[in-house]
């Protein structure tokens, strides 16, 4: 009996399975992956993950733009090949999409070529007085950085113009981050805060460098070092040619303007804070450089729509300003030629015709509008959501910048560059500088009014031949189809202009730094 129970237990612990069950278990066992198979699968999965990571991180690394010394090389022929691929836009981007850009794969490229060498120590010094308003001084300083490089000179921090129309007493460090300026260009040119004491009393060569001069000119100017250790430059504006300069010099100009000449921390802080406040109000905004200021109207001699008393006031101002060469101006001829800034009313008609709704937030980047609120109402009638820095910032925030027009202009500049759309009612240093900066930053939408053609539209509206509405909108949109900041090569002088006069009429390098400082990234080739 005991033996039988033991046999029974042994039988239960090893049951005999049916043949069909054995076959199923055999098939399942054969499908189970081996250790080698699982290892290979994990390796393959890891490799695919690494590949995907590298593909995405490539764009991130290429997007970094830092103001440091580079060693990569990009040849002139390569840039020329890329620039020829960009033509006028294939289609018209919707005017009601303010955030539109026209980058088309183009990005800033300011790296020196392989042959570019680190700046050498120099005991020759270049002192500079930067003349004009904010943007005239900024571009002039960038030119002087390049000139110092060509002449192998140490650049002394420039003195700023204190005798311009606005009588601003600001020094370099009030407007720009002086330490950042010196450090970010240390591989390009040696920069010092002031002239060494031993050289303060030595004779200096006072030299008015020729306007729009090229490499040969400045290479020849090095003969001055034989007699002088210090060269003083009384004017810095437009000292370099727009075209036909070495690629490395052009890119140095861009590094100086777009990276080294950063505004001082207080200006940067308030500018960015006001941009955030604009974004919080509506998300998108237009920056309008409304050049309807007293000095601008007096300088251009434009009196359309003004009273006789206002016209006389501007005439007296123009004739009493000694450095304005033209005294007698025919206002009607100026306007018909498209040389007058658009009035607030005309700007309102223009922006409305482009398709922007009345609720669009518009930031006025300008000084005091001539005629005050009465004249400005001709714009706010169509676009009531208009703001100035004085209405965005508190009195305490603006207190530090009061009586310093150049510093408040820098705040306007920051807000204009960061806007979804930039429009200027007249060409000028500010308009050209902002346009060039926005082109540099992947061609942000910048609408340039065709003032000469628009005058015909405005006159027909005044005479009753046209009415505001779809017909005018279609005319204005078609007129500005290709005036929105799309990529294009910098323009040369108009046909028929020869000799040195042609340099004056070339498109400014700082208005359009393409193709030298703008090119396609490798992942778009």
Coordinates of N, CA and C in Angstrom, one line a residue, residues 270 273-274 277 389-402:
X270 N 15.3 97.9 -20.3 CA 14.0 98.5 -20.5 C 13.4 98.2 -21.9
X273 N 11.9 94.9 -21.7 CA 10.7 94.9 -20.9 C 9.5 95.5 -21.6
X274 N 9.8 96.5 -22.4 CA 8.7 97.1 -23.2 C 8.2 96.2 -24.3
X277 N 5.8 93.9 -22.7 CA 4.5 94.6 -22.4 C 3.7 94.7 -23.7
X389 N 6.6 104.9 -26.2 CA 7.3 104.4 -25.0 C 6.9 105.1 -23.8
X390 N 6.4 106.4 -23.9 CA 6.0 107.1 -22.8 C 4.7 106.6 -22.2
X391 N 3.9 105.9 -23.0 CA 2.7 105.3 -22.5 C 2.9 103.8 -22.0
X392 N 4.0 103.2 -22.5 CA 4.3 101.8 -22.1 C 5.1 101.8 -20.8
X393 N 6.0 102.7 -20.7 CA 6.9 102.7 -19.5 C 6.4 103.7 -18.4
X394 N 6.8 103.5 -17.2 CA 6.5 104.4 -16.1 C 7.4 105.6 -16.2
X395 N 7.0 106.6 -15.4 CA 7.9 107.8 -15.4 C 9.2 107.5 -14.7
X396 N 9.2 106.6 -13.7 CA 10.4 106.2 -13.0 C 11.4 105.5 -14.0
X397 N 10.8 104.6 -14.8 CA 11.6 103.9 -15.8 C 12.3 104.8 -16.8
X398 N 11.6 105.8 -17.2 CA 12.1 106.8 -18.2 C 13.0 107.9 -17.6
X399 N 12.9 108.1 -16.3 CA 13.6 109.2 -15.7 C 15.1 109.2 -16.0
X400 N 15.7 108.0 -16.0 CA 17.1 108.0 -16.2 C 17.5 108.3 -17.6
X401 N 16.6 108.3 -18.6 CA 16.9 108.6 -20.0 C 16.4 109.9 -20.4
X402 N 15.8 110.7 -19.5 CA 15.3 112.0 -19.9 C 16.4 112.9 -20.3

